[in-house]
Amino acid sequence: MRFGVFTSLTLQTWPGVLDLWQHLEATGWDIACVSDHFMPNTQDREGPVLESWSTLAALAALVPRMRVGTIVLGNTYRHPAVVAKMAAQVDIISGGRLLLGVGAGWQRNEHEAYGIPFYTMRERLERLDEACEVIRSLWTQHRSNFTGRYYQLSDAPLDPKPVQKPHPELMIGGGGERVTLRIVARHADHWNVWGGPAVLTRKGKILDEHCAAVGRDPKTITRSVNMALLITDKKDEIDTLAKTIETRMGRHAADARDTVLGGTPDQIRDTLRQLKAAGADVVFIPTLFRPLPELRRDLDRFIKEIAPAFR
């Protein structure tokens, strides 16, 4: 298994994010990813939010070992040809370490504030499906032509190409069982979902079915989960964190608890064993649910005391 940190860029500063990533690099984490938002998802809509791509490009140059990526870009925010171009450049800057995570887009208040069409859920997913084809084509073809319902390319170049061959790892984030996982089966090198062993087991079986339907070996798709870390022997602290996740993300209580990587070191090791049995290749720890100074102490303990046995 590999271990990464999913860095929220909301209510952060550039020096703070750089310091965190350089610390993650020095302490042995495998990968770090940034979020992709323009404003907080709160009623008052107040507070600084760092821009995803420019931040990632700078980090890619200053943090030379870890893989770097996005969890996940909102497809509605940028034309996929523009994303393919930016991703190729970040892959070049990083020396071939980019993980490109994309999703359909979900944060309504950003779309409304900036006049970005939000579309229906169905259309957002259809656009994501086409966007994956556009991005992969531009990465791999000398000239690309594409005629979709939403996106078109006409003899389009992408030069210079990414460093990674045949192309950077394309990750799709989401757990929608009827449509999103079908798109994952069609296009993704990597699938990312919020949840723990129970979610990964349940949805992983559905992804396997979608893979069978399109004639794809499900083992060719890397699987990763996002789980909130809390090293503690106090059950009430775990319950509080699960409630925070439920409130922030709108998840029902069972999935919120499954999303907590919490407990004593031995209990966390047991959860990691369950994750491995469920097919998890990568575990991402998000920074958005706990104060960063507290979380950093647990990140340090986790990567030093717990992670080595699972690598």
XYZ file of C-alpha atoms in Angstrom:
311
model
C 0.000 0.000 0.000
C 0.973 3.608 -0.523
C 0.040 6.514 1.716
C -0.800 10.086 0.815
C -2.201 13.325 2.176
C -5.123 15.147 0.596
C -4.505 18.839 1.295
C -7.476 21.166 1.427
C -6.543 24.589 0.038
C -9.418 26.304 1.858
C -8.449 28.621 4.722
C -4.757 27.985 4.071
C -1.738 30.097 3.160
C 0.962 29.384 0.575
C 3.764 29.262 3.202
C 1.671 26.901 5.303
C 0.953 24.480 2.466
C 4.569 24.512 1.296
C 5.802 23.822 4.829
C 3.367 20.906 5.174
C 4.370 19.338 1.850
C 8.081 19.696 2.520
C 7.486 18.028 5.893
C 5.516 15.201 4.241
C 8.333 14.740 1.752
C 10.945 14.583 4.499
C 8.991 12.130 6.639
C 8.359 9.579 3.883
C 4.855 10.032 2.496
C 4.331 8.662 -1.006
C 1.968 11.207 -2.535
C 0.211 14.490 -1.812
C -2.768 16.010 -3.603
C -4.537 19.365 -3.548
C -8.236 20.159 -3.664
C -9.857 22.264 -6.393
C -12.173 25.018 -5.211
C -12.504 28.789 -5.518
C -14.440 29.619 -2.343
C -15.549 27.964 0.904
C -18.618 25.752 0.850
C -20.198 27.680 3.701
C -23.176 29.990 3.989
C -21.064 33.125 4.508
C -18.655 32.117 1.685
C -15.803 33.887 3.505
C -12.141 32.943 3.732
C -9.071 32.471 1.535
C -8.870 29.572 -0.918
C -5.660 28.889 -2.851
C -6.000 28.150 -6.573
C -5.369 24.502 -7.354
C -3.270 24.384 -10.534
C -0.895 27.262 -9.850
C -0.323 25.964 -6.324
C 0.331 22.439 -7.586
C 2.761 23.649 -10.246
C 4.799 25.485 -7.625
C 4.742 22.523 -5.247
C 5.820 20.175 -8.043
C 8.983 22.215 -8.493
C 9.745 22.581 -4.789
C 8.910 19.077 -3.529
C 11.087 16.794 -5.679
C 10.295 13.227 -4.555
C 6.601 12.588 -3.831
C 3.996 12.041 -6.486
C 1.776 15.127 -6.749
C -1.820 15.418 -7.829
C -5.396 16.608 -7.524
C -8.331 15.188 -5.536
C -10.173 16.051 -7.643
C -10.538 18.728 -10.323
C -14.080 19.860 -11.007
C -14.572 19.130 -14.705
C -17.065 21.976 -15.056
C -14.455 24.622 -14.194
C -12.178 24.206 -17.228
C -12.370 22.860 -20.754
C -10.719 19.413 -20.731
C -8.301 20.430 -23.492
C -7.035 23.180 -21.180
C -6.756 20.650 -18.353
C -4.783 18.285 -20.585
C -2.367 21.095 -21.438
C -1.888 22.221 -17.837
C -1.509 18.628 -16.653
C 1.172 17.937 -19.250
C 3.132 20.954 -18.058
C 2.894 19.982 -14.378
C 4.002 16.464 -15.311
C 7.034 18.006 -17.027
C 7.784 20.302 -14.081
C 7.567 17.364 -11.672
C 9.695 15.062 -13.818
C 6.827 12.642 -14.410
C 5.137 12.506 -10.995
C 1.615 13.794 -11.750
C -1.583 12.027 -10.699
C -4.478 13.799 -12.441
C -7.693 13.378 -10.477
C -10.942 14.601 -12.038
C -14.587 14.517 -11.022
C -17.941 15.731 -12.283
C -18.066 18.821 -10.011
C -20.454 19.283 -7.123
C -20.069 22.617 -5.261
C -23.053 24.628 -6.393
C -22.195 27.929 -4.682
C -19.009 28.339 -6.730
C -20.868 27.908 -9.987
C -23.528 30.393 -8.963
C -21.048 33.006 -7.698
C -18.851 32.923 -10.812
C -21.529 32.338 -13.417
C -20.245 28.862 -14.300
C -23.075 26.638 -15.583
C -23.842 23.926 -13.041
C -25.896 21.694 -15.349
C -27.883 18.698 -14.181
C -26.161 15.771 -12.512
C -26.709 13.730 -15.657
C -25.059 16.342 -17.868
C -22.126 16.809 -15.492
C -21.458 13.084 -15.648
C -21.841 12.979 -19.443
C -19.359 15.848 -19.687
C -16.921 13.982 -17.424
C -17.180 10.923 -19.641
C -16.298 12.960 -22.747
C -13.600 14.936 -20.919
C -11.680 11.760 -20.107
C -11.594 10.874 -23.813
C -10.440 14.397 -24.731
C -7.646 14.423 -22.152
C -6.333 10.963 -22.987
C -6.415 11.696 -26.727
C -4.453 14.918 -26.396
C -1.865 13.249 -24.175
C -1.243 10.375 -26.577
C -2.037 11.505 -30.152
C 0.069 13.783 -32.331
C -3.118 15.563 -33.419
C -6.527 14.967 -31.878
C -9.995 15.049 -33.376
C -13.072 14.562 -31.265
C -16.737 15.208 -31.932
C -18.779 14.876 -28.782
C -22.019 16.300 -27.596
C -20.219 18.781 -25.336
C -16.599 18.971 -26.494
C -14.972 19.118 -29.930
C -11.359 18.965 -31.102
C -10.220 19.715 -34.636
C -6.678 18.657 -35.538
C -5.649 19.782 -32.038
C -1.989 19.480 -30.960
C -0.573 19.093 -27.483
C 3.125 19.841 -27.464
C 5.133 19.217 -25.345
C 3.689 15.896 -24.239
C 3.734 14.666 -20.638
C 6.829 12.888 -19.362
C 4.971 9.757 -18.228
C 4.353 7.134 -20.897
C 1.934 6.281 -22.268
C 0.407 9.133 -20.237
C -0.018 10.380 -16.638
C -2.208 8.388 -14.302
C -5.852 9.444 -14.761
C -7.874 9.165 -11.568
C -11.647 9.560 -11.363
C -13.143 10.470 -8.006
C -16.651 9.490 -6.973
C -18.848 6.654 -5.813
C -22.001 6.886 -7.910
C -22.840 3.269 -8.562
C -24.866 3.452 -11.783
C -22.971 6.082 -13.796
C -19.743 7.261 -12.142
C -18.362 3.766 -11.643
C -19.222 2.947 -15.246
C -17.144 5.944 -16.326
C -14.339 4.699 -14.068
C -14.476 1.297 -15.754
C -14.274 2.914 -19.191
C -11.546 5.480 -18.628
C -9.748 5.488 -15.270
C -6.315 4.223 -14.346
C -7.187 4.967 -10.721
C -10.455 5.220 -8.760
C -10.766 7.329 -5.617
C -13.661 7.248 -3.161
C -14.510 8.609 0.282
C -14.901 5.736 2.720
C -13.250 2.804 4.394
C -13.410 -0.986 4.161
C -17.208 -1.237 4.025
C -17.606 1.393 1.285
C -14.690 0.063 -0.744
C -15.968 -3.517 -0.544
C -19.526 -2.604 -1.532
C -18.684 -0.211 -4.332
C -15.665 -2.181 -5.477
C -17.890 -5.132 -6.342
C -20.078 -2.840 -8.426
C -17.014 -1.452 -10.199
C -15.977 -5.034 -10.965
C -19.367 -5.585 -12.613
C -18.979 -2.458 -14.748
C -15.503 -3.606 -15.763
C -16.892 -6.985 -16.827
C -19.545 -5.215 -18.899
C -16.909 -3.302 -20.893
C -14.433 -6.169 -21.062
C -11.841 -4.701 -18.742
C -9.729 -6.424 -16.118
C -10.666 -4.676 -12.827
C -7.164 -5.335 -11.497
C -5.846 -2.723 -13.955
C -7.531 0.032 -11.897
C -5.712 1.347 -8.826
C -8.125 1.893 -5.917
C -7.734 4.558 -3.247
C -9.775 5.792 -0.307
C -9.953 9.068 1.584
C -10.158 8.527 5.351
C -9.853 10.982 8.237
C -7.049 10.013 10.614
C -7.389 10.140 14.403
C -5.049 8.231 16.711
C -6.846 7.937 20.039
C -8.127 5.472 22.622
C -11.264 7.535 23.243
C -14.379 6.325 21.420
C -16.185 9.626 21.936
C -13.476 11.455 19.953
C -13.976 9.065 17.049
C -17.754 9.561 17.237
C -17.287 13.332 17.182
C -15.067 13.150 14.109
C -17.595 10.900 12.342
C -20.321 13.419 13.131
C -18.166 16.219 11.716
C -17.727 14.255 8.483
C -21.439 13.530 8.312
C -22.279 17.222 8.785
C -19.658 18.525 6.360
C -20.227 15.976 3.607
C -23.857 14.989 4.033
C -23.049 11.309 4.502
C -25.298 8.982 6.448
C -23.905 7.876 9.786
C -22.634 4.432 8.713
C -20.516 5.755 5.849
C -19.246 8.646 7.985
C -17.957 6.218 10.615
C -16.443 4.043 7.890
C -14.589 7.138 6.670
C -12.740 7.512 10.004
C -9.324 5.852 10.209
C -9.423 6.089 13.960
C -8.517 4.332 17.174
C -5.375 3.020 18.774
C -2.437 2.106 16.521
C -3.475 -1.554 16.705
C -7.065 -0.710 15.752
C -5.836 1.381 12.825
C -3.613 -1.499 11.702
C -6.671 -3.743 11.732
C -8.571 -1.256 9.558
C -5.647 -1.137 7.131
C -5.688 -4.927 6.905
C -9.401 -4.755 6.070
C -8.707 -2.075 3.458
C -6.016 -4.198 1.871
C -8.388 -7.173 1.735
C -10.994 -4.924 0.091
C -8.509 -3.985 -2.632
C -7.162 -0.622 -1.469
C -3.840 0.318 -3.045
C -3.577 3.866 -1.656
C -4.903 5.573 1.480
C -5.248 9.359 1.464
C -5.583 11.334 4.705
C -7.558 14.579 4.204
C -6.591 17.680 6.182
C -9.990 19.365 6.234
C -11.664 17.872 9.335
C -9.146 18.554 12.106
C -6.903 21.449 13.186
C -3.674 21.025 11.242
C -1.264 21.169 14.243
C -3.135 18.269 15.876
C -3.377 16.323 12.623
C 0.340 16.758 11.875
C 1.229 14.972 15.108
C -0.954 12.023 14.062
C 0.442 12.089 10.514
C 3.957 11.802 11.914
C 3.001 8.903 14.193
C 1.120 7.142 11.411
C 3.895 7.265 8.824
C 6.549 6.259 11.358
C 4.758 3.682 13.520
C 1.913 2.242 11.444
C 2.540 2.598 7.705
C 5.836 0.659 7.386
C 4.206 -2.734 8.022
C 1.871 -2.236 5.054
C 4.398 -1.146 2.431
